Steps between C-alpha positions, in 0.01 A plus 500: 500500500405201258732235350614580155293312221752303308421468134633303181398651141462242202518722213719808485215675250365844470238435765785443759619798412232679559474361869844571609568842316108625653639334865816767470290736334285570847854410732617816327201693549371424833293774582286385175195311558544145350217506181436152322463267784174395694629447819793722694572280784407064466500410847797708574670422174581841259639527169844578630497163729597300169835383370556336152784255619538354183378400113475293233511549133608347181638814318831471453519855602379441783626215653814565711415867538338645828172592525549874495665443151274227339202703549642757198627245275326482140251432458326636808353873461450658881726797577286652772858574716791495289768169470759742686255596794348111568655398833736230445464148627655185604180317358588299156312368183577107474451286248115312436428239256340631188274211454197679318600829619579656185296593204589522136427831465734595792730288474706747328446745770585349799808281355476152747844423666645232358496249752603153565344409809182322485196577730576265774822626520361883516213377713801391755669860500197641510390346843826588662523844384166528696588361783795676484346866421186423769264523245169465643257618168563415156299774246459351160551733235559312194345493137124436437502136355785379759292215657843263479694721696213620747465176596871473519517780783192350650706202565781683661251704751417172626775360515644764650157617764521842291188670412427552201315831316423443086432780301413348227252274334644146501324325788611387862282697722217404352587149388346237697813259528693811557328646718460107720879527492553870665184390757660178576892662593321781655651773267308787369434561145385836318349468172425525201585774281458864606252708508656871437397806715347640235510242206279402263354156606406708861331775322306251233405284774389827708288620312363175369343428848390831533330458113331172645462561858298866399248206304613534136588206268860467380486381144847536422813674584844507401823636663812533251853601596829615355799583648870575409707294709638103510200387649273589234776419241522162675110482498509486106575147492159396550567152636615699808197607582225256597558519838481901475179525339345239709652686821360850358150380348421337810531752705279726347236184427497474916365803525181449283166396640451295158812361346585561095511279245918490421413649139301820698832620700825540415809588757856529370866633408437646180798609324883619541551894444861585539490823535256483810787361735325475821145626414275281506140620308217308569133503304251380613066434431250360654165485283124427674149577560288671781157600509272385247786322318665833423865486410785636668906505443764649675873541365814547726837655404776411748838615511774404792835441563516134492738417803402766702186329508622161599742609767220627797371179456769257526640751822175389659548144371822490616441608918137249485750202414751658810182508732393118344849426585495635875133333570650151389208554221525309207381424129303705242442809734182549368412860603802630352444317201178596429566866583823501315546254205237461241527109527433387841404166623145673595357816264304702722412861504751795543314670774492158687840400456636830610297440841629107525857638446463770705374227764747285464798774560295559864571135547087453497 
């Protein structure tokens, strides 16, 4: 038997969603083998070993209910098992300062409580509802362009020697200072910004270092997204997104034997689709030359389920911070990272990041 992992959920979005209604989705169907994850078992640790003790939002929809509720409030999509057949819980959504956590353009959507506390104040409920709830992982899954309130729940994990797992671009992991500060209290860190199972920044950047490592010359390429949820509604404020398309261009521009020029590559959110919900469509190109100088292009058409693709990731994400935890291991946890997140402190290839991870859970 292993201890339960104890987690804390900033962000009561469609992507959290996804990971608790998929968790029930294979405890009701046991005999089914578990698709969309990499690994089964992390040193002992399985999907079923993890218990969301707790959230934080600022919808004021959310806050106050449990999680079991909050995770079908407006304006979140998932309804893999049905709001009547999601196991209730004793976990609740509290309160987090908005900061820059909300967007104009979904503002409207996700309706901020009204609140009069200020973030010290929150910061101070915050910490004892941790230690209260024996949190021992915080998962970051707010808005692209948060970087306030990142930092924010940076803060608390060290004040509060909880680990700390960001799924999105605004940088802590990866951040030198931030980074000094995790090392120096000996707490591990995840980070930055995930890479999904199946998404479109690990496909581009596939086959990119296949283009270059075959001995072609990448001229150009492109990768454009859409999407019909919050997060790509949110990403249509474009001062949101610096950190996003800095996160996804350089992951693709660490794969290359010969780096672009910034005009020659282009890696970003796109454009809001409303009718897509949770599809995500990707397109990319990548343009070159072999032989002789003769040209070559490729085009990709990719179509997923946008938090289905996020949650085996963050499952594994979630039991390497447990086994950082138990080893007294901390800061940037730099195999995970750069098998997991498209931002790490240290870009290095997939296929040897999966083998340093893969070390690491042996304890080698």
């Amino acid at each position: 038997m292993v201890d339960r992992i104890k987690v804390g959920l900033v962000g009561i979005g469609n992507c959290f969603a996804g990971l608790i209604q998929g968790i029930e989705y294979y405890r009701r169907n046991p005999s089914q083998e578990v698709t969309g994850i990499i690994h089964d078992k992390l040193a002992g640790y399985g999907i079923h070993d993890i218990d969301f003790v707790c959230g934080f939002d600022v919808g004021e929809n959310k806050v106050g209910k449990l999680l079991n509720e909050a995770i079908y409030e407006y304006p979140n999509m998932v309804d893999w098992i049905s709001r009547d057949e999601m196991p209730k819980t004793d976990a609740k959504v509290y309160e987090s300062p908005i900061l820059d956590g909300v967007g104009v353009w979904v503002e409207n959507r996700i309706k901020p409580i009204e609140s009069s506390k200020t973030p010290e104040q929150i910061a101070d409920e915050v910490k004892k509802i941790i230690k209260d709830s024996g949190v021992e992982i915080i998962v970051s899954y707010l808005p692209v362009g948060s970087d306030k309130v990142t930092e924010f729940w940076a803060q608390i994990c060290l004040d509060t020697s909880t680990a700390f797992v960001n799924c999105i671009p605004s940088f802590i992991a990866s951040d030198e200072k931030w980074a000094k500060k995790f090392e120096e209290k000996n707490i591990p860190c995840i980070g930055d910004d995930i890479k999904g199972q199946v998404g479109a920044t690990i496909v581009h950047r596939t086959l990119a270092k296949l283009c270059s490592d075959r001995g072609t010359k990448i001229e150009k390429t492109y990768q454009i997204n859409v999407g019909g949820n919050t997060d790509f509604l949110n990403m249509k404020e474009q001062d949101r997104l610096a950190s996003k398309r800095i996160s996804k261009t350089e992951s693709v521009q660490s794969q290359l034997r010969e780096r672009l020029d910034d005009d020659q590559i282009y890696v970003g959110p796109s454009d809001f689709i409303p009718f897509l919900g949770n599809t995500k469509l990707m397109f990319m190109r990548i343009e070159g030359r072999q032989w002789a100088n003769i040209p070559y292009n490729m085009e990709v058409r990719l179509e997923v389920d946008d938090k289905a693709n996020s949650a085996g990731i963050v499952i594994d994400a979630i039991r390497l911070a447990r086994i950082a935890l138990d080893r007294g291991v901390g800061g940037p946890i730099k195999p995970a990272s750069a098998y997991l997140m498209k931002h790490p402190i240290e870009q290095t290839s997939d296929v040897k990041a999966k083998d340093e991870c893969e070390k690491f859970v042996a304890g080698d």
